[in-house]
Tab-separated table of C-alpha atoms in Angstrom:
chain	number	residue	atom	x	y	z
A	1	UNK	CA	-30.195	-13.251	-38.761
A	2	UNK	CA	-33.061	-11.887	-36.989
A	3	UNK	CA	-32.243	-7.753	-36.082
A	4	UNK	CA	-28.899	-5.305	-35.811
A	5	UNK	CA	-28.433	-3.159	-32.141
A	6	UNK	CA	-26.199	-0.495	-31.319
A	7	UNK	CA	-23.902	-0.337	-28.744
A	8	UNK	CA	-20.878	1.979	-28.399
A	9	UNK	CA	-19.121	-0.557	-26.232
A	10	UNK	CA	-19.420	-4.943	-26.061
A	11	UNK	CA	-18.122	-5.749	-22.818
A	12	UNK	CA	-18.128	-9.558	-23.147
A	13	UNK	CA	-18.172	-11.237	-20.316
A	14	UNK	CA	-19.929	-10.576	-16.540
A	15	UNK	CA	-17.233	-10.668	-14.312
A	16	UNK	CA	-15.517	-8.592	-11.932
A	17	UNK	CA	-13.138	-7.020	-14.241
A	18	UNK	CA	-16.645	-6.730	-17.318
A	19	UNK	CA	-18.909	-5.014	-15.030
A	20	UNK	CA	-16.294	-2.573	-13.428
A	21	UNK	CA	-15.060	-1.750	-16.668
A	22	UNK	CA	-19.216	-1.259	-17.783
A	23	UNK	CA	-19.825	0.982	-14.435
A	24	UNK	CA	-16.545	3.316	-15.335
A	25	UNK	CA	-17.514	3.629	-19.051
A	26	UNK	CA	-20.888	4.694	-17.666
A	27	UNK	CA	-19.516	7.541	-14.943
A	28	UNK	CA	-17.570	9.132	-18.429
A	29	UNK	CA	-21.073	8.725	-20.250
A	30	UNK	CA	-20.448	5.544	-22.442
A	31	UNK	CA	-23.233	3.038	-22.962
A	32	UNK	CA	-22.175	-0.040	-22.694
A	33	UNK	CA	-23.595	-3.102	-23.494
A	34	UNK	CA	-22.420	-6.507	-21.535
A	35	UNK	CA	-22.989	-9.731	-22.321
A	36	UNK	CA	-22.609	-12.872	-20.909
A	37	UNK	CA	-23.257	-16.237	-21.780
A	38	UNK	CA	-24.433	-17.742	-18.314
A	39	UNK	CA	-27.903	-17.286	-17.687
A	40	UNK	CA	-27.135	-16.594	-14.618
A	41	UNK	CA	-24.514	-14.838	-11.772
A	42	UNK	CA	-22.303	-18.330	-10.713
A	43	UNK	CA	-22.079	-19.094	-7.353
A	44	UNK	CA	-18.385	-21.716	-7.888
A	45	UNK	CA	-16.990	-20.411	-5.327
A	46	UNK	CA	-13.268	-18.399	-6.779
A	47	UNK	CA	-11.100	-15.886	-5.197
A	48	UNK	CA	-12.602	-15.129	-1.319
A	49	UNK	CA	-11.601	-11.430	-1.594
A	50	UNK	CA	-9.382	-7.983	-2.873
A	51	UNK	CA	-6.093	-7.210	-1.958
A	52	UNK	CA	-3.693	-4.619	-2.595
A	53	UNK	CA	-4.191	-1.124	-4.949
A	54	UNK	CA	-8.164	-2.129	-6.051
A	55	UNK	CA	-8.800	-1.336	-2.841
A	56	UNK	CA	-7.462	2.346	-2.241
A	57	UNK	CA	-9.080	2.488	-5.721
A	58	UNK	CA	-12.180	2.052	-4.534
A	59	UNK	CA	-12.133	4.687	-1.634
A	60	UNK	CA	-11.232	6.771	-4.908
A	61	UNK	CA	-14.402	6.379	-6.129
A	62	UNK	CA	-16.415	6.028	-2.928
A	63	UNK	CA	-17.214	2.102	-2.898
A	64	UNK	CA	-14.928	0.994	-0.369
A	65	UNK	CA	-17.576	1.543	2.138
A	66	UNK	CA	-19.813	-0.650	0.366
A	67	UNK	CA	-17.883	-3.297	-0.058
A	68	UNK	CA	-16.919	-3.793	3.188
A	69	UNK	CA	-20.198	-4.010	4.920
A	70	UNK	CA	-21.215	-6.947	2.703
A	71	UNK	CA	-17.359	-8.916	3.822
A	72	UNK	CA	-19.241	-11.699	6.024
A	73	UNK	CA	-16.222	-12.276	8.435
A	74	UNK	CA	-13.615	-10.161	9.634
A	75	UNK	CA	-10.711	-8.338	8.085
A	76	UNK	CA	-7.635	-10.828	8.005
A	77	UNK	CA	-4.266	-9.842	9.380
A	78	UNK	CA	-1.782	-8.593	7.564
A	79	UNK	CA	0.037	-11.201	7.060
A	80	UNK	CA	-0.448	-13.257	3.371
A	81	UNK	CA	1.202	-16.216	1.562
A	82	UNK	CA	3.706	-15.773	-0.954
A	83	UNK	CA	5.573	-19.274	-2.315
A	84	UNK	CA	5.465	-21.066	0.944
A	85	UNK	CA	6.905	-18.404	3.058
A	86	UNK	CA	4.025	-15.322	4.281
A	87	UNK	CA	4.522	-11.389	3.826
A	88	UNK	CA	3.900	-10.794	7.752
A	89	UNK	CA	3.253	-7.302	8.364
A	90	UNK	CA	1.588	-7.095	11.413
A	91	UNK	CA	4.029	-5.537	13.759
A	92	UNK	CA	3.964	-2.814	10.598
A	93	UNK	CA	1.128	0.633	11.850
A	94	UNK	CA	0.991	1.195	7.930
A	95	UNK	CA	1.476	-2.342	6.013
A	96	UNK	CA	1.562	-2.126	2.251
A	97	UNK	CA	-0.702	-4.595	0.838
A	98	UNK	CA	-4.695	-5.055	2.802
A	99	UNK	CA	-6.972	-7.412	2.166
A	100	UNK	CA	-11.017	-7.980	1.689
A	101	UNK	CA	-12.537	-11.215	2.653
A	102	UNK	CA	-15.420	-10.560	0.256
A	103	UNK	CA	-15.809	-14.262	-2.115
A	104	UNK	CA	-16.230	-13.029	-5.466
A	105	UNK	CA	-19.682	-13.852	-5.771
A	106	UNK	CA	-20.682	-11.205	-3.343
A	107	UNK	CA	-17.838	-8.765	-5.523
A	108	UNK	CA	-20.061	-9.563	-8.571
A	109	UNK	CA	-23.645	-9.270	-7.051
A	110	UNK	CA	-22.598	-5.879	-5.390
A	111	UNK	CA	-20.299	-4.936	-9.488
A	112	UNK	CA	-23.981	-5.739	-11.135
A	113	UNK	CA	-26.289	-3.777	-8.522
A	114	UNK	CA	-23.792	-0.467	-9.217
A	115	UNK	CA	-23.934	-1.359	-12.584
A	116	UNK	CA	-27.787	-1.387	-12.862
A	117	UNK	CA	-28.126	2.164	-10.814
A	118	UNK	CA	-25.862	3.756	-13.588
A	119	UNK	CA	-28.164	1.987	-16.424
A	120	UNK	CA	-25.971	-0.807	-17.549
A	121	UNK	CA	-27.629	-2.617	-20.259
A	122	UNK	CA	-25.988	-6.510	-18.373
A	123	UNK	CA	-27.265	-9.393	-20.845
A	124	UNK	CA	-27.012	-12.994	-19.426
A	125	UNK	CA	-27.709	-15.796	-21.567
A	126	UNK	CA	-26.565	-13.884	-24.417
A	127	UNK	CA	-23.093	-16.285	-26.311
A	128	UNK	CA	-21.193	-15.061	-28.497
A	129	UNK	CA	-20.583	-16.212	-31.762
A	130	UNK	CA	-18.620	-14.514	-34.346
A	131	UNK	CA	-17.011	-11.301	-34.153
A	132	UNK	CA	-15.669	-9.372	-37.264
A	133	UNK	CA	-13.879	-5.433	-37.346
A	134	UNK	CA	-13.410	-3.254	-39.972
A	135	UNK	CA	-11.667	0.285	-39.474
A	136	UNK	CA	-14.885	2.212	-37.812
A	137	UNK	CA	-16.610	-0.890	-35.874
A	138	UNK	CA	-16.640	-4.285	-34.916
A	139	UNK	CA	-19.952	-6.279	-35.624
A	140	UNK	CA	-20.866	-8.671	-32.924
A	141	UNK	CA	-22.828	-11.806	-34.002
A	142	UNK	CA	-24.539	-12.920	-30.879
A	143	UNK	CA	-27.314	-16.375	-29.408
A	144	UNK	CA	-29.713	-15.208	-26.984
A	145	UNK	CA	-33.213	-17.018	-25.418
A	146	UNK	CA	-35.002	-15.742	-28.263
A	147	UNK	CA	-32.557	-16.597	-31.353
A	148	UNK	CA	-29.871	-14.911	-32.712
A	149	UNK	CA	-28.794	-11.570	-33.386
A	150	UNK	CA	-25.841	-8.580	-34.358
A	151	UNK	CA	-24.720	-5.793	-32.393
A	152	UNK	CA	-22.738	-3.321	-34.537
A	153	UNK	CA	-20.255	-1.031	-32.075
A	154	UNK	CA	-17.510	1.823	-32.235
A	155	UNK	CA	-14.971	-1.048	-29.589
A	156	UNK	CA	-15.514	-5.132	-28.651
A	157	UNK	CA	-13.795	-5.146	-24.831
A	158	UNK	CA	-13.043	-9.473	-24.493
A	159	UNK	CA	-13.624	-9.957	-20.141
A	160	UNK	CA	-14.461	-13.768	-21.149
A	161	UNK	CA	-12.051	-15.148	-18.709
A	162	UNK	CA	-8.776	-17.797	-19.210
A	163	UNK	CA	-10.142	-19.064	-21.989
A	164	UNK	CA	-11.394	-15.977	-23.603
A	165	UNK	CA	-13.208	-16.784	-27.165
A	166	UNK	CA	-12.695	-12.935	-28.058
A	167	UNK	CA	-8.686	-12.614	-27.505
A	168	UNK	CA	-8.874	-15.867	-30.265
A	169	UNK	CA	-11.116	-14.092	-32.481
A	170	UNK	CA	-8.509	-10.968	-32.506
A	171	UNK	CA	-5.889	-13.550	-33.080
A	172	UNK	CA	-4.037	-12.669	-30.267
A	173	UNK	CA	-1.171	-14.724	-29.140
A	174	UNK	CA	-1.494	-16.110	-25.317
A	175	UNK	CA	2.402	-17.647	-24.675
A	176	UNK	CA	2.648	-18.972	-21.809
A	177	UNK	CA	2.987	-22.086	-19.237
A	178	UNK	CA	0.302	-24.036	-17.272
A	179	UNK	CA	2.117	-26.139	-14.118
A	180	UNK	CA	1.251	-29.378	-13.053
A	181	UNK	CA	0.092	-29.141	-9.900
A	182	UNK	CA	-3.584	-28.629	-8.296
A	183	UNK	CA	-4.642	-25.961	-5.124
A	184	UNK	CA	-7.429	-26.279	-2.882
A	185	UNK	CA	-8.345	-23.298	-1.046
A	186	UNK	CA	-10.990	-23.375	1.970
A	187	UNK	CA	-12.655	-22.103	4.910
A	188	UNK	CA	-13.561	-24.669	7.117
A	189	UNK	CA	-14.935	-25.212	10.755
A	190	UNK	CA	-12.377	-27.692	13.058
A	191	UNK	CA	-13.966	-30.804	14.808
A	192	UNK	CA	-14.453	-30.629	17.684
A	193	UNK	CA	-11.590	-33.467	18.227
A	194	UNK	CA	-9.013	-30.591	16.715
A	195	UNK	CA	-7.768	-28.793	19.557
A	196	UNK	CA	-6.611	-25.011	18.647
A	197	UNK	CA	-3.535	-24.552	20.082
A	198	UNK	CA	-2.343	-20.974	21.707
A	199	UNK	CA	0.321	-19.689	19.649
A	200	UNK	CA	-2.467	-21.336	16.204
A	201	UNK	CA	-1.129	-24.816	16.094
A	202	UNK	CA	-2.879	-27.561	16.004
A	203	UNK	CA	-3.085	-30.669	17.475
A	204	UNK	CA	-4.439	-33.551	15.461
A	205	UNK	CA	-5.629	-36.254	17.093
A	206	UNK	CA	-4.307	-39.502	16.197
A	207	UNK	CA	-0.884	-37.413	14.073
A	208	UNK	CA	-0.245	-34.653	16.269
A	209	UNK	CA	0.499	-30.835	15.877
A	210	UNK	CA	-0.266	-29.371	12.122
A	211	UNK	CA	1.786	-26.291	12.681
A	212	UNK	CA	0.015	-22.838	11.375
A	213	UNK	CA	1.863	-21.458	8.473
A	214	UNK	CA	3.103	-23.932	6.236
A	215	UNK	CA	4.019	-28.020	6.740
A	216	UNK	CA	5.662	-29.049	3.361
A	217	UNK	CA	5.877	-32.585	2.779
A	218	UNK	CA	7.698	-35.239	0.046
A	219	UNK	CA	3.487	-35.180	-1.490
A	220	UNK	CA	2.943	-31.491	-1.150
A	221	UNK	CA	2.021	-28.209	0.795
A	222	UNK	CA	-0.319	-27.770	3.555
A	223	UNK	CA	-1.036	-24.309	5.005
A	224	UNK	CA	-2.940	-23.686	8.047
A	225	UNK	CA	-3.639	-19.971	8.797
A	226	UNK	CA	-5.902	-19.924	12.478
A	227	UNK	CA	-6.339	-18.126	15.047
A	228	UNK	CA	-5.300	-18.675	18.837
A	229	UNK	CA	-8.766	-20.462	19.958
A	230	UNK	CA	-11.024	-20.154	16.886
A	231	UNK	CA	-12.631	-23.252	14.791
A	232	UNK	CA	-12.649	-21.029	11.621
A	233	UNK	CA	-9.621	-21.909	9.926
A	234	UNK	CA	-8.107	-21.328	6.515
A	235	UNK	CA	-6.328	-24.474	4.407
A	236	UNK	CA	-5.010	-24.675	1.309
A	237	UNK	CA	-3.066	-27.586	-0.159
A	238	UNK	CA	-1.135	-28.023	-3.504
A	239	UNK	CA	-0.219	-31.325	-5.304
A	240	UNK	CA	1.732	-32.046	-8.004
A	241	UNK	CA	-1.700	-33.462	-10.577
A	242	UNK	CA	-2.174	-33.197	-13.925
A	243	UNK	CA	-6.031	-33.815	-13.675
A	244	UNK	CA	-8.118	-31.699	-15.909
A	245	UNK	CA	-11.149	-30.381	-13.748
A	246	UNK	CA	-14.195	-28.482	-14.462
A	247	UNK	CA	-14.191	-24.334	-12.985
A	248	UNK	CA	-18.400	-24.645	-13.107
A	249	UNK	CA	-18.007	-28.296	-10.798
A	250	UNK	CA	-17.483	-26.958	-7.484
A	251	UNK	CA	-14.719	-28.267	-4.513
A	252	UNK	CA	-16.591	-30.764	-1.979
A	253	UNK	CA	-15.721	-30.738	1.788
A	254	UNK	CA	-14.989	-34.387	1.057
A	255	UNK	CA	-12.163	-34.090	-2.188
A	256	UNK	CA	-11.025	-31.188	0.497
A	257	UNK	CA	-10.533	-33.793	3.316
A	258	UNK	CA	-8.504	-36.356	0.821
A	259	UNK	CA	-6.046	-33.821	-0.452
A	260	UNK	CA	-5.252	-33.329	2.999
A	261	UNK	CA	-5.032	-37.420	4.078
A	262	UNK	CA	-2.454	-37.433	1.060
A	263	UNK	CA	-0.471	-33.899	1.371
A	264	UNK	CA	-0.582	-35.066	5.510
A	265	UNK	CA	-0.669	-38.833	6.054
A	266	UNK	CA	-3.400	-38.489	8.339
A	267	UNK	CA	-6.834	-37.421	8.751
A	268	UNK	CA	-8.022	-33.895	9.419
A	269	UNK	CA	-11.430	-33.958	11.444
A	270	UNK	CA	-13.045	-31.332	9.655
A	271	UNK	CA	-17.123	-30.381	11.075
A	272	UNK	CA	-17.788	-27.660	7.516
A	273	UNK	CA	-16.822	-25.016	5.622
A	274	UNK	CA	-17.770	-21.887	4.097
A	275	UNK	CA	-15.326	-21.589	1.310
A	276	UNK	CA	-14.440	-24.206	-0.679
A	277	UNK	CA	-12.776	-23.647	-4.337
A	278	UNK	CA	-10.289	-25.380	-5.965
A	279	UNK	CA	-7.559	-23.593	-9.564
A	280	UNK	CA	-4.410	-24.858	-11.174
A	281	UNK	CA	-1.547	-22.092	-11.757
A	282	UNK	CA	-0.985	-20.658	-15.172
A	283	UNK	CA	1.848	-18.105	-16.344
A	284	UNK	CA	0.208	-17.123	-19.983
A	285	UNK	CA	0.370	-13.169	-20.600
A	286	UNK	CA	-0.862	-11.626	-23.814
A	287	UNK	CA	1.082	-10.743	-26.792
A	288	UNK	CA	-1.112	-7.609	-27.262
A	289	UNK	CA	-4.514	-5.848	-25.069
A	290	UNK	CA	-5.319	-4.491	-28.523
A	291	UNK	CA	-6.181	-5.229	-31.638
A	292	UNK	CA	-7.720	-2.592	-34.088
A	293	UNK	CA	-11.061	-2.285	-32.066
A	294	UNK	CA	-11.334	-4.644	-30.167
A	295	UNK	CA	-9.378	-5.131	-26.516
A	296	UNK	CA	-9.029	-7.527	-23.896
A	297	UNK	CA	-8.896	-6.547	-20.258
A	298	UNK	CA	-8.878	-9.391	-16.982
A	299	UNK	CA	-8.086	-12.947	-17.163
A	300	UNK	CA	-8.510	-12.579	-20.686
A	301	UNK	CA	-5.250	-10.333	-21.193
A	302	UNK	CA	-3.090	-12.411	-18.299
A	303	UNK	CA	-3.646	-15.163	-16.173
A	304	UNK	CA	-0.979	-15.623	-12.733
A	305	UNK	CA	0.469	-18.519	-11.060
A	306	UNK	CA	-0.575	-17.372	-7.326
A	307	UNK	CA	-3.152	-16.066	-5.304
A	308	UNK	CA	-4.391	-13.102	-4.237
A	309	UNK	CA	-3.437	-11.129	-6.980
A	310	UNK	CA	-5.664	-11.390	-10.328
A	311	UNK	CA	-8.205	-9.557	-9.274
A	312	UNK	CA	-6.626	-6.858	-8.719
A	313	UNK	CA	-4.784	-6.977	-11.787
A	314	UNK	CA	-7.699	-7.110	-13.488
A	315	UNK	CA	-9.764	-4.363	-11.871
A	316	UNK	CA	-7.417	-2.230	-12.752
A	317	UNK	CA	-7.022	-2.992	-16.038
A	318	UNK	CA	-10.937	-2.276	-16.586
A	319	UNK	CA	-10.369	1.249	-14.646
A	320	UNK	CA	-7.222	2.256	-16.660
A	321	UNK	CA	-9.512	1.174	-19.718
A	322	UNK	CA	-12.402	3.058	-19.560
A	323	UNK	CA	-11.528	6.975	-19.741
A	324	UNK	CA	-9.465	6.349	-22.541
A	325	UNK	CA	-11.590	4.540	-24.659
A	326	UNK	CA	-14.350	7.176	-23.340
A	327	UNK	CA	-12.318	9.766	-25.009
A	328	UNK	CA	-11.878	8.448	-27.855
A	329	UNK	CA	-16.005	7.802	-28.329
A	330	UNK	CA	-16.283	11.114	-27.244
A	331	UNK	CA	-14.028	11.966	-29.841
A	332	UNK	CA	-11.677	14.034	-27.972
A	333	UNK	CA	-8.659	11.412	-27.366
A	334	UNK	CA	-5.480	12.628	-28.493
A	335	UNK	CA	-3.767	10.585	-30.754
A	336	UNK	CA	-2.268	7.500	-28.954
A	337	UNK	CA	-4.239	8.053	-26.267
A	338	UNK	CA	-5.882	3.557	-26.076
A	339	UNK	CA	-2.835	2.325	-27.632
A	340	UNK	CA	-1.282	3.868	-22.971
A	341	UNK	CA	-3.191	1.143	-22.337
A	342	UNK	CA	-1.299	-1.271	-23.530
A	343	UNK	CA	1.398	0.286	-22.590
A	344	UNK	CA	0.978	1.075	-19.035
A	345	UNK	CA	-1.303	-1.915	-18.492
A	346	UNK	CA	0.751	-4.540	-19.220
A	347	UNK	CA	4.013	-2.959	-17.446
A	348	UNK	CA	2.107	-4.010	-15.154
A	349	UNK	CA	1.116	-6.877	-15.486
A	350	UNK	CA	4.589	-8.418	-16.701
A	351	UNK	CA	5.758	-6.940	-13.298
A	352	UNK	CA	2.872	-8.922	-11.612
A	353	UNK	CA	4.234	-11.961	-13.426
A	354	UNK	CA	7.501	-11.597	-12.031
A	355	UNK	CA	6.576	-11.869	-8.352
A	356	UNK	CA	4.076	-14.273	-9.200
A	357	UNK	CA	6.715	-16.431	-10.989
A	358	UNK	CA	8.829	-16.103	-7.989
A	359	UNK	CA	6.274	-17.364	-6.156
A	360	UNK	CA	6.249	-20.823	-8.814
A	361	UNK	CA	10.524	-21.360	-7.274
A	362	UNK	CA	9.763	-20.571	-4.233
A	363	UNK	CA	6.638	-22.436	-3.635
A	364	UNK	CA	7.434	-25.733	-5.808
A	365	UNK	CA	11.255	-26.491	-4.913
A	366	UNK	CA	11.597	-29.816	-2.820
A	367	UNK	CA	15.241	-30.367	-2.251
A	368	UNK	CA	17.232	-28.780	0.406
A	369	UNK	CA	18.723	-25.736	-2.212
A	370	UNK	CA	14.770	-24.493	-1.857
A	371	UNK	CA	14.750	-25.390	1.512
A	372	UNK	CA	18.088	-23.251	1.760
A	373	UNK	CA	15.992	-20.483	-0.616
A	374	UNK	CA	13.475	-20.525	1.104
A	375	UNK	CA	15.097	-19.784	4.895
A	376	UNK	CA	17.033	-16.761	3.435
A	377	UNK	CA	14.531	-15.781	1.768
A	378	UNK	CA	12.171	-15.443	5.273
A	379	UNK	CA	15.328	-13.785	6.605
A	380	UNK	CA	15.328	-10.885	4.469
A	381	UNK	CA	11.457	-10.219	5.610
A	382	UNK	CA	12.376	-9.994	8.820
A	383	UNK	CA	13.487	-6.542	8.078
A	384	UNK	CA	11.229	-3.813	7.415
A	385	UNK	CA	12.940	-2.036	3.880
A	386	UNK	CA	12.881	-5.786	2.161
A	387	UNK	CA	9.262	-6.238	3.757
A	388	UNK	CA	7.655	-3.059	2.135
A	389	UNK	CA	9.132	-3.422	-1.237
A	390	UNK	CA	7.380	-7.259	-1.409
A	391	UNK	CA	4.219	-5.575	-0.059
A	392	UNK	CA	4.181	-3.007	-2.165
A	393	UNK	CA	5.437	-5.141	-5.358
A	394	UNK	CA	2.176	-7.921	-4.600
A	395	UNK	CA	-0.060	-4.750	-3.938
A	396	UNK	CA	0.976	-3.154	-7.312
A	397	UNK	CA	1.527	0.141	-5.397
A	398	UNK	CA	5.358	0.362	-7.127
A	399	UNK	CA	3.998	1.298	-10.400
A	400	UNK	CA	4.900	4.080	-11.957
A	401	UNK	CA	3.290	4.678	-14.796
A	402	UNK	CA	5.807	6.037	-18.368
A	403	UNK	CA	5.199	9.323	-18.778
A	404	UNK	CA	5.967	11.003	-22.914
A	405	UNK	CA	8.841	13.312	-22.616
A	406	UNK	CA	11.370	14.212	-20.086
A	407	UNK	CA	12.337	16.114	-17.393
A	408	UNK	CA	8.960	15.621	-14.667
A	409	UNK	CA	7.949	15.573	-11.784
A	410	UNK	CA	9.164	12.100	-9.503
A	411	UNK	CA	5.177	12.344	-8.821
A	412	UNK	CA	4.735	11.361	-12.130
A	413	UNK	CA	2.806	8.177	-13.664
A	414	UNK	CA	2.611	7.682	-9.889
A	415	UNK	CA	-1.021	6.874	-7.790
A	416	UNK	CA	-1.956	9.655	-6.539
A	417	UNK	CA	-2.087	10.044	-2.505
A	418	UNK	CA	-5.129	10.853	-0.829
A	419	UNK	CA	-3.869	14.437	0.599
A	420	UNK	CA	-5.442	15.915	3.411
A	421	UNK	CA	-7.344	19.154	1.682
A	422	UNK	CA	-8.591	22.054	2.973
A	423	UNK	CA	-10.780	24.529	1.166
A	424	UNK	CA	-13.186	26.722	1.613
A	425	UNK	CA	-15.812	24.871	1.817
A	426	UNK	CA	-14.074	22.578	4.905
A	427	UNK	CA	-11.056	19.352	5.000
A	428	UNK	CA	-11.596	17.265	2.635
A	429	UNK	CA	-9.060	14.425	0.232
A	430	UNK	CA	-7.817	13.929	-2.942
A	431	UNK	CA	-10.311	11.135	-2.953
A	432	UNK	CA	-13.316	12.809	-2.778
A	433	UNK	CA	-12.775	14.486	-5.830
A	434	UNK	CA	-11.840	11.558	-8.061
A	435	UNK	CA	-15.364	10.241	-6.893
A	436	UNK	CA	-17.006	11.277	-10.308
A	437	UNK	CA	-13.979	9.711	-12.198
A	438	UNK	CA	-13.048	12.915	-14.419
A	439	UNK	CA	-9.311	13.976	-14.336
A	440	UNK	CA	-8.777	16.624	-11.089
A	441	UNK	CA	-6.387	19.908	-11.573
A	442	UNK	CA	-5.486	20.298	-7.892
A	443	UNK	CA	-4.190	23.837	-7.481
A	444	UNK	CA	-2.340	23.764	-3.969
A	445	UNK	CA	-0.510	26.842	-3.308
A	446	UNK	CA	-2.869	29.622	-5.153
A	447	UNK	CA	-1.837	29.701	-8.372
A	448	UNK	CA	-4.173	31.610	-10.264
A	449	UNK	CA	-1.176	31.462	-13.495
A	450	UNK	CA	-1.899	27.401	-13.509
A	451	UNK	CA	-5.258	27.649	-13.437
A	452	UNK	CA	-5.921	30.143	-16.294
A	453	UNK	CA	-4.092	28.043	-18.451
A	454	UNK	CA	-6.477	24.356	-17.554
A	455	UNK	CA	-9.643	27.266	-18.177
A	456	UNK	CA	-9.977	25.869	-21.895
A	457	UNK	CA	-10.500	22.236	-20.551
A	458	UNK	CA	-12.786	23.124	-18.365
A	459	UNK	CA	-15.381	21.149	-19.699
A	460	UNK	CA	-13.671	17.660	-19.036
A	461	UNK	CA	-10.576	18.891	-16.298
A	462	UNK	CA	-12.344	19.750	-12.940
A	463	UNK	CA	-10.269	22.557	-11.828
A	464	UNK	CA	-10.120	22.710	-7.388
A	465	UNK	CA	-8.165	24.904	-4.820
A	466	UNK	CA	-7.108	23.756	-1.742
A	467	UNK	CA	-3.833	23.684	0.419
A	468	UNK	CA	-2.549	20.977	2.567
A	469	UNK	CA	0.400	20.349	4.985
A	470	UNK	CA	3.848	20.701	3.310
A	471	UNK	CA	2.650	20.510	-0.298
A	472	UNK	CA	4.685	18.210	-1.832
A	473	UNK	CA	3.761	19.586	-5.326
A	474	UNK	CA	2.097	23.781	-6.259
A	475	UNK	CA	-0.404	21.752	-8.414
A	476	UNK	CA	-1.045	18.035	-9.305
A	477	UNK	CA	-3.162	17.204	-13.274
A	478	UNK	CA	-4.698	13.769	-12.115
A	479	UNK	CA	-6.507	11.295	-14.505
A	480	UNK	CA	-9.565	9.728	-14.037
A	481	UNK	CA	-7.541	6.451	-12.599
A	482	UNK	CA	-6.523	8.209	-10.218
A	483	UNK	CA	-2.940	8.678	-11.345
A	484	UNK	CA	-0.544	11.676	-11.284
A	485	UNK	CA	-0.525	13.042	-15.394
A	486	UNK	CA	1.689	16.094	-14.083
A	487	UNK	CA	2.725	17.495	-11.310
A	488	UNK	CA	4.178	21.708	-10.571
A	489	UNK	CA	7.403	21.671	-8.409
A	490	UNK	CA	7.027	23.843	-5.635
A	491	UNK	CA	7.714	27.405	-6.825
A	492	UNK	CA	7.827	26.675	-10.000
A	493	UNK	CA	7.996	29.932	-12.045
A	494	UNK	CA	4.782	30.230	-14.315
A	495	UNK	CA	7.209	31.054	-17.611
A	496	UNK	CA	8.166	27.055	-16.784
A	497	UNK	CA	4.757	25.063	-15.253
A	498	UNK	CA	2.183	26.836	-18.061
A	499	UNK	CA	3.719	25.918	-21.243
A	500	UNK	CA	4.498	22.485	-19.449
A	501	UNK	CA	1.008	22.574	-18.206
A	502	UNK	CA	-0.765	23.321	-21.197
A	503	UNK	CA	1.330	20.415	-23.091
A	504	UNK	CA	0.364	17.641	-20.175
A	505	UNK	CA	-3.485	18.773	-21.126
A	506	UNK	CA	-3.131	18.672	-24.656
A	507	UNK	CA	-1.315	14.823	-24.724
A	508	UNK	CA	-3.374	13.351	-22.285
A	509	UNK	CA	-7.288	14.824	-22.632
A	510	UNK	CA	-6.563	16.089	-26.029
A	511	UNK	CA	-6.699	19.599	-28.252
A	512	UNK	CA	-9.678	21.761	-26.319
């Protein structure tokens, strides 16, 4: 072994989750080392965008505009596939689910640039060949371009994807199922031979009308996402198939056309493509996200049998984990804080697994009973309340983290609302207070007693005073991941509020 290096945290995998974690750790004053076995950023098309709660989190970090500027196409209408039907929010002024069309290659580039700006050491072409741990450290064997070496770190996080070697080396079970189907997703330009009708349907020569939405045959499913008059459309096929594809071998336009022909029984003329991706569906979740000093995040921790949710879940894993891991490394974490990463994100992953497995049931049925189920489900989605509920479920915004103790304010454990705040320096929002990724005590009622109670934590908690219209609480204690750790009911007496605040501060941010 050539030599030994030291790091606070080793992150294995420079995909979106690993890079997001590295950036968040850097904001918290931690030195992460990112090891990636591939020598360059990969350009194989994978996810086509971001959606759900992570968009709000990026806004709370001041990053959303930067990500929006990198989009190559228009933001789509709020209409999302769900197991062979659609969640259509186009009639809502405030839809509960949004998406940002940002190919994964562009997302990784942006996160890589941000990591570089924060001084993160990202080493590509460095493969982990062995891992061992004891009560104080993790030792990582690495094979790099210049030969083998070792890294000694206090913690290691596996962000190395579905076939995670870190998960295997940590002995963490990964139970679940793989469904015998292959999915192909593309953004294509139609040939001039195809006519896009006023309602978005396609008139295909030699076949007739292919309607917008889903067409189901006994050979599979074809999805068409189009706008009247537009030549660029989204196409999606599902076929039962047991072929094992190499994720690093990109899909071709010919492969897509062959799949459409098999499903539809007709040729759909295409002129070109801007995105082509292929994937299989798996439903797996690690039994635990932590084994000693080794933790898992992203696809290493969970695989969901539906599109549009994996990146949201993985990036939220990273944000939840980073501040807790930083507190451990800085020596100010209260007992059990790091274990709440598993408690909270495993629960969130199970919630995502619930609706993606429900999508499998909706999507894969071919008999009359399955058709009836889809029809009834679509009728329910015509009403606003169930549609909003499903949108929140897919977005991951319906999660309320479990809070220790009892008698909590209804806001405790939820994502902090972006209240409009009136301060001495002008008008701002809650989102602006969380750009540095630090805890915040937000006094909304001029409660000097609460600000004084938090003074002992001022080295680790930012204290702000503001006013807001229709305040939901007298004060909010907000974690770095934008979730509310504690809230004071309006006009709660000091004798009750002060001890409760000090207990919450100790529970989440340690003894002052």
